PDB file of C-alpha atoms in Angstrom:
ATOM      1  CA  UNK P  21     193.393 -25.400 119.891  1.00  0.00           C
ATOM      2  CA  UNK P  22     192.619 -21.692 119.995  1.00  0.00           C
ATOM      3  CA  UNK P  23     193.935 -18.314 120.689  1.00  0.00           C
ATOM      4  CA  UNK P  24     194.581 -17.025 123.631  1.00  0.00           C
ATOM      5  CA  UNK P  25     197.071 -16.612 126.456  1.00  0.00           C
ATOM      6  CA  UNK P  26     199.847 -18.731 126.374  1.00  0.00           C
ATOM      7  CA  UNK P  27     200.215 -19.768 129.828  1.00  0.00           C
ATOM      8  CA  UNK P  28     196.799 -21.425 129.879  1.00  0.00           C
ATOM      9  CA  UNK P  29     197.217 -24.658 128.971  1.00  0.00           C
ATOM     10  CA  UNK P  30     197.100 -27.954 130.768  1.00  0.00           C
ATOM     11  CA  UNK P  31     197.610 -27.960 134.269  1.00  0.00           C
ATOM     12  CA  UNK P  32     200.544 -29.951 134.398  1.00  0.00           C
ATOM     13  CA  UNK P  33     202.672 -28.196 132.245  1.00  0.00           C
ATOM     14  CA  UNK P  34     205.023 -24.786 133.670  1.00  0.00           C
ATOM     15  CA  UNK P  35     203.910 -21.288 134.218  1.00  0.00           C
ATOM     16  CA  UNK P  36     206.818 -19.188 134.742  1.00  0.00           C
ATOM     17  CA  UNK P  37     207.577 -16.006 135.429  1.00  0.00           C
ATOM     18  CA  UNK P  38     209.723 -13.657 132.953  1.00  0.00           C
ATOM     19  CA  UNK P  39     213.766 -14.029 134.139  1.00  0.00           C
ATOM     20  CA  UNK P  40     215.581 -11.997 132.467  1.00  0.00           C
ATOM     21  CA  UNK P  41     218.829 -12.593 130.832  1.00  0.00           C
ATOM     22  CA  UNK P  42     221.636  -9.464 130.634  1.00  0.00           C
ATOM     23  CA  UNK P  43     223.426 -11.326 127.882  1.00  0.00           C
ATOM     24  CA  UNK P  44     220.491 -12.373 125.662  1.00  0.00           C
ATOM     25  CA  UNK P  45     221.145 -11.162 122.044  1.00  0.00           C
ATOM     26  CA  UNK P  46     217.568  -9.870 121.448  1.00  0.00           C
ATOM     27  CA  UNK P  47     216.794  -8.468 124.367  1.00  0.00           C
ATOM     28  CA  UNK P  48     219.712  -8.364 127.084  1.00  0.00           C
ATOM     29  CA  UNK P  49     220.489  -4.863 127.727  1.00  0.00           C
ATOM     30  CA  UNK P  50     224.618  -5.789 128.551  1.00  0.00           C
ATOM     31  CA  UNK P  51     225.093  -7.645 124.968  1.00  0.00           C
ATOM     32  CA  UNK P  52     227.131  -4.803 122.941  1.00  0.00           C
ATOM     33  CA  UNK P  53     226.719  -6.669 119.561  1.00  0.00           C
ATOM     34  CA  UNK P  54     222.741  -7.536 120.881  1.00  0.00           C
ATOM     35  CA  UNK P  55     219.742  -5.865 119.880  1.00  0.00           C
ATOM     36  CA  UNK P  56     218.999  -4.747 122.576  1.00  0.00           C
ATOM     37  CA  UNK P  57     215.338  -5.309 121.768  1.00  0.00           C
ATOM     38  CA  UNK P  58     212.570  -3.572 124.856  1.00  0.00           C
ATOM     39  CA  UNK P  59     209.677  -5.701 124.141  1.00  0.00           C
ATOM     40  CA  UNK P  60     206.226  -4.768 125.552  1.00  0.00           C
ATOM     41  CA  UNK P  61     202.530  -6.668 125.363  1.00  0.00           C
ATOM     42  CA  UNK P  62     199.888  -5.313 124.077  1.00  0.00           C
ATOM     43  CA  UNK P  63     196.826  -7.526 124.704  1.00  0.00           C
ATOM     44  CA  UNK P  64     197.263 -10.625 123.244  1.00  0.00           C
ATOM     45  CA  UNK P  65     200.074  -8.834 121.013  1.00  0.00           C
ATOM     46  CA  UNK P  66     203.745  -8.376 121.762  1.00  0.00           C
ATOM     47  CA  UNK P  67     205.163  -5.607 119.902  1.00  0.00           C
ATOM     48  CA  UNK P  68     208.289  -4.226 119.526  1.00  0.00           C
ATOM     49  CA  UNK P  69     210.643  -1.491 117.707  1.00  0.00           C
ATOM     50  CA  UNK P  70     214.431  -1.327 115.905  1.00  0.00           C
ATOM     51  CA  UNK P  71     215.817   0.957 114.514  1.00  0.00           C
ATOM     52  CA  UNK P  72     218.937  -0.924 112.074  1.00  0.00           C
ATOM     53  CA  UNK P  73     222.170   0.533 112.297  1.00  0.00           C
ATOM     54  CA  UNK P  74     225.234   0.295 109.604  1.00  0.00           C
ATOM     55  CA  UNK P  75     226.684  -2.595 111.722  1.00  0.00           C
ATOM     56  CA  UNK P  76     223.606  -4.375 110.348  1.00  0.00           C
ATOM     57  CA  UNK P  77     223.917  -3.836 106.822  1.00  0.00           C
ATOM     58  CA  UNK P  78     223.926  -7.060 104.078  1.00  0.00           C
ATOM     59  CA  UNK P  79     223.647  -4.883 100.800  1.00  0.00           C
ATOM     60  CA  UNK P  80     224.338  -1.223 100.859  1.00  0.00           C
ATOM     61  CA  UNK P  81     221.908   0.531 102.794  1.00  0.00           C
ATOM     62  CA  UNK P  82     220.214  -2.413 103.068  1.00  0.00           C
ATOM     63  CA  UNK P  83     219.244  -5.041 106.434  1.00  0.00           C
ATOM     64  CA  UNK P  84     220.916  -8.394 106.607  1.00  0.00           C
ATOM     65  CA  UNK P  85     218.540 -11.171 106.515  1.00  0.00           C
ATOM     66  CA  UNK P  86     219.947 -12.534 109.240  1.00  0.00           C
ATOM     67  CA  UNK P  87     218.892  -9.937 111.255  1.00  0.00           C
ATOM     68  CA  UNK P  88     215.865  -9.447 110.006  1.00  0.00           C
ATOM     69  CA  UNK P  89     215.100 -13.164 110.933  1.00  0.00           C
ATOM     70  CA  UNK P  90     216.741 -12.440 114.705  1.00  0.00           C
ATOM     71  CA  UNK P  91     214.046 -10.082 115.069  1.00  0.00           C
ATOM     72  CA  UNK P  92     211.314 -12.025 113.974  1.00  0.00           C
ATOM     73  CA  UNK P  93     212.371 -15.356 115.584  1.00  0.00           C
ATOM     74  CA  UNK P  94     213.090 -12.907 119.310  1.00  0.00           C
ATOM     75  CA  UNK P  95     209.255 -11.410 118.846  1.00  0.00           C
ATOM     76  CA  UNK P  96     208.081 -14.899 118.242  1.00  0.00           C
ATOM     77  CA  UNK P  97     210.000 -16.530 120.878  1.00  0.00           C
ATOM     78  CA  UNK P  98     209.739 -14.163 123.778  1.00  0.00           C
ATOM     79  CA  UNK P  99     205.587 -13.574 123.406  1.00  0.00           C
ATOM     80  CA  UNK P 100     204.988 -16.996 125.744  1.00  0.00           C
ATOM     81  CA  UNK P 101     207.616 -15.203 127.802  1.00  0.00           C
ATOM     82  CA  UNK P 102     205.781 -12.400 128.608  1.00  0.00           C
ATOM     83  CA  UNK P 103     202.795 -14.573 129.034  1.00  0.00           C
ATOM     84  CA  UNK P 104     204.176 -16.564 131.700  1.00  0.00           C
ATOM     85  CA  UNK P 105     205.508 -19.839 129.917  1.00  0.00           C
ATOM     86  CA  UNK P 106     208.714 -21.192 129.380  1.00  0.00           C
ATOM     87  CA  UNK P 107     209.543 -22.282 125.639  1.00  0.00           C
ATOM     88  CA  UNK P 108     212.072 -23.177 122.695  1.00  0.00           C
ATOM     89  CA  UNK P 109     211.692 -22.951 119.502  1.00  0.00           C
ATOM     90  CA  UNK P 110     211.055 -26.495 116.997  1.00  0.00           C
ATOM     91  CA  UNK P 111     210.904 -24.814 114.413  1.00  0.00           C
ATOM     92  CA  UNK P 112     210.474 -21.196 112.019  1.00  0.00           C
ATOM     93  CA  UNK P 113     209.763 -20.098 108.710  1.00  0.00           C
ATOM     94  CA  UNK P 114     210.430 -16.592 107.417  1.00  0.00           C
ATOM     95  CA  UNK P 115     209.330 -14.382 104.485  1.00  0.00           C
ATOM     96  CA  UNK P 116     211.107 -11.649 103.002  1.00  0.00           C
ATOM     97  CA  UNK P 117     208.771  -9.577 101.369  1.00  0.00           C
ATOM     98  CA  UNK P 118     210.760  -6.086 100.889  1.00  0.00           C
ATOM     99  CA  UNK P 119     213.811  -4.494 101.458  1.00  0.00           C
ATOM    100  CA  UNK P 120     214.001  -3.090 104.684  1.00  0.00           C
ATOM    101  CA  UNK P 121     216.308   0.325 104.781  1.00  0.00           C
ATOM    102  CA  UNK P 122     219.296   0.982 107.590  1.00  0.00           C
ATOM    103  CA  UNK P 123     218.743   3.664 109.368  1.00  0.00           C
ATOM    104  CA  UNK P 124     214.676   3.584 109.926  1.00  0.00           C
ATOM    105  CA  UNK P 125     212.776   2.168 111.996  1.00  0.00           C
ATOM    106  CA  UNK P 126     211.023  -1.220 111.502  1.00  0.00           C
ATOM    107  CA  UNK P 127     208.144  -2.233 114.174  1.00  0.00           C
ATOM    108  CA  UNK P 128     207.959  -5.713 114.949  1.00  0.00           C
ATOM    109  CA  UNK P 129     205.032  -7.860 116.678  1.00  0.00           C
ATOM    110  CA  UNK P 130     203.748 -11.314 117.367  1.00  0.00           C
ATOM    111  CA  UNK P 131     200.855 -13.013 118.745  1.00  0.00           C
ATOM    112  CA  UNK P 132     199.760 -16.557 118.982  1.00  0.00           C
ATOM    113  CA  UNK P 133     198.033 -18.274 115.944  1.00  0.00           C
ATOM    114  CA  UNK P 134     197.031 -21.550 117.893  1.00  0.00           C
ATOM    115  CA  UNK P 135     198.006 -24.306 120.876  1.00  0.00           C
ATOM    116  CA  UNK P 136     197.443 -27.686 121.309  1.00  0.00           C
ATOM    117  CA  UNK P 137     199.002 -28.967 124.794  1.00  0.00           C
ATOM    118  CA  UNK P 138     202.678 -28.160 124.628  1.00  0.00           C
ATOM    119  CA  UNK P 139     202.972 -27.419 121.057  1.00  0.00           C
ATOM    120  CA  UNK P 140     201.939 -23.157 120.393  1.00  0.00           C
ATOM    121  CA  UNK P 141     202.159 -22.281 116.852  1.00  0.00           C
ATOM    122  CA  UNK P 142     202.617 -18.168 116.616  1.00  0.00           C
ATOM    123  CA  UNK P 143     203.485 -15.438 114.018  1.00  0.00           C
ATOM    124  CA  UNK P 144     205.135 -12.432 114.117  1.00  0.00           C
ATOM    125  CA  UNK P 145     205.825  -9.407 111.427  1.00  0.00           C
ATOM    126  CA  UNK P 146     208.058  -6.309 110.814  1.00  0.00           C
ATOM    127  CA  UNK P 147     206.985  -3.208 109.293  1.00  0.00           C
ATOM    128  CA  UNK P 148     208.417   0.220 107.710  1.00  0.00           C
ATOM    129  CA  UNK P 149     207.068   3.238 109.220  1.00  0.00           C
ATOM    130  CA  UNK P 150     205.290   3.544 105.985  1.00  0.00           C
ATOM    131  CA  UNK P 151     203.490   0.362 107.542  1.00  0.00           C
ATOM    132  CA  UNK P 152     204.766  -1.936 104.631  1.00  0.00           C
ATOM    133  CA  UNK P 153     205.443  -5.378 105.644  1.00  0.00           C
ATOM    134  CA  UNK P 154     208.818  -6.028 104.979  1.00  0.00           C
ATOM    135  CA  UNK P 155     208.887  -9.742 106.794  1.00  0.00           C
ATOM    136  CA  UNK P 156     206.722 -12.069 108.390  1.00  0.00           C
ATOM    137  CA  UNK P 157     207.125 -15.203 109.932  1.00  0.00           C
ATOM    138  CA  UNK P 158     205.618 -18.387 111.715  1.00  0.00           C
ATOM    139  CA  UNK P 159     206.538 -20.751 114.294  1.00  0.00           C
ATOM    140  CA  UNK P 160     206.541 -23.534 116.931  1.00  0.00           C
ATOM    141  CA  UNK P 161     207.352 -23.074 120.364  1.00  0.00           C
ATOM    142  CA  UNK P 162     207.365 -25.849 122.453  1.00  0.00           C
ATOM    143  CA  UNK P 163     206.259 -25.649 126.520  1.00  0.00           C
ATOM    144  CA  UNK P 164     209.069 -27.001 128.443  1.00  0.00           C
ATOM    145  CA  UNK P 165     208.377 -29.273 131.376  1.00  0.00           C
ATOM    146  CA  UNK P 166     209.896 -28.656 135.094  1.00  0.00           C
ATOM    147  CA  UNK P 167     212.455 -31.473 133.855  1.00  0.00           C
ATOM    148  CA  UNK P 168     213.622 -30.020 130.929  1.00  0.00           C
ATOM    149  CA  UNK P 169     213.927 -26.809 133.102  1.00  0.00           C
ATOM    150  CA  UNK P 170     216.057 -27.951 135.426  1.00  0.00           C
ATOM    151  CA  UNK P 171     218.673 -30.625 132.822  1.00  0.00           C
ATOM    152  CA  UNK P 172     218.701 -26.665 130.744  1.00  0.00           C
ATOM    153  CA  UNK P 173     219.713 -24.867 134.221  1.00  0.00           C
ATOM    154  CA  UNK P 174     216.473 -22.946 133.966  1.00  0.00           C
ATOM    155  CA  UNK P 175     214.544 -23.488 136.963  1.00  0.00           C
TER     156      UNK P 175
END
């Protein structure tokens, strides 16, 4: 276990590169209710921004949790993406630690915590501009084989 680069792990397990997907909530740039997320790495970071609109409003003036766990879970998700691996998610756990505010930006990152053959645990968090941390999260991706590529259409 370590950190590191996704994509290096055993040899027998699938290196892919990113395909992208139009329709993808998170980041597919044709999904009108999406969002429409641009995603970019930064080392071992990948790090992203939003900016919540009324449409995503729980409370008055206030982001849904639901969204603010779409975000998280997309940042978590897509970092062995952009590091050339193919995964789904077992399992996430998110923590609401303020309000976050429609209307202003939130930035958004993860990077991996740990790996051990197909299983990568990672983390991701949001931020106000005023760099409080309004959510953070952890996960598991799993590494999906060249079988379970091709039964899920995806190789």
């Amino acid at each position: 276990m370590g950190r590191g680069n996704i994509a290096a792990g055993p040899s027998n397990l699938v290196a892919a590169p990113v395909k992208e997907h139009p329709g993808c909530y998170g980041c597919g740039q044709a999904n009108s209710i999406g969002l429409r997320l641009h995603m970019k790495q930064h080392g071992d970071r990948l790090k992203a921004t939003f900016t919540p609109q009324k449409d995503h409003e729980g409370w008055p003036g206030i982001v849904h949790g639901g969204v603010i766990a779409s975000l998280l879970y997309e940042l978590m998700e897509n970092l062995a993406y952009h590091q050339g691996a193919v995964t789904m998610m077992r399992s996430m756990k998110t923590r609401y630690r303020a309000p976050a505010s429609v209307g202003h930006e939130l930035s958004a990152e993860s990077w991996q915590e740990s790996r051990d053959g197909r299983q990568i645990a990672v983390r991701g968090e949001l931020r106000s501009t005023d760099g409080k941390v309004v959510a953070d999260g952890a996960a598991t991706l799993v590494v999906l084989s060249q079988e379970q590529l091709a039964r899920h259409g995806l190789g």
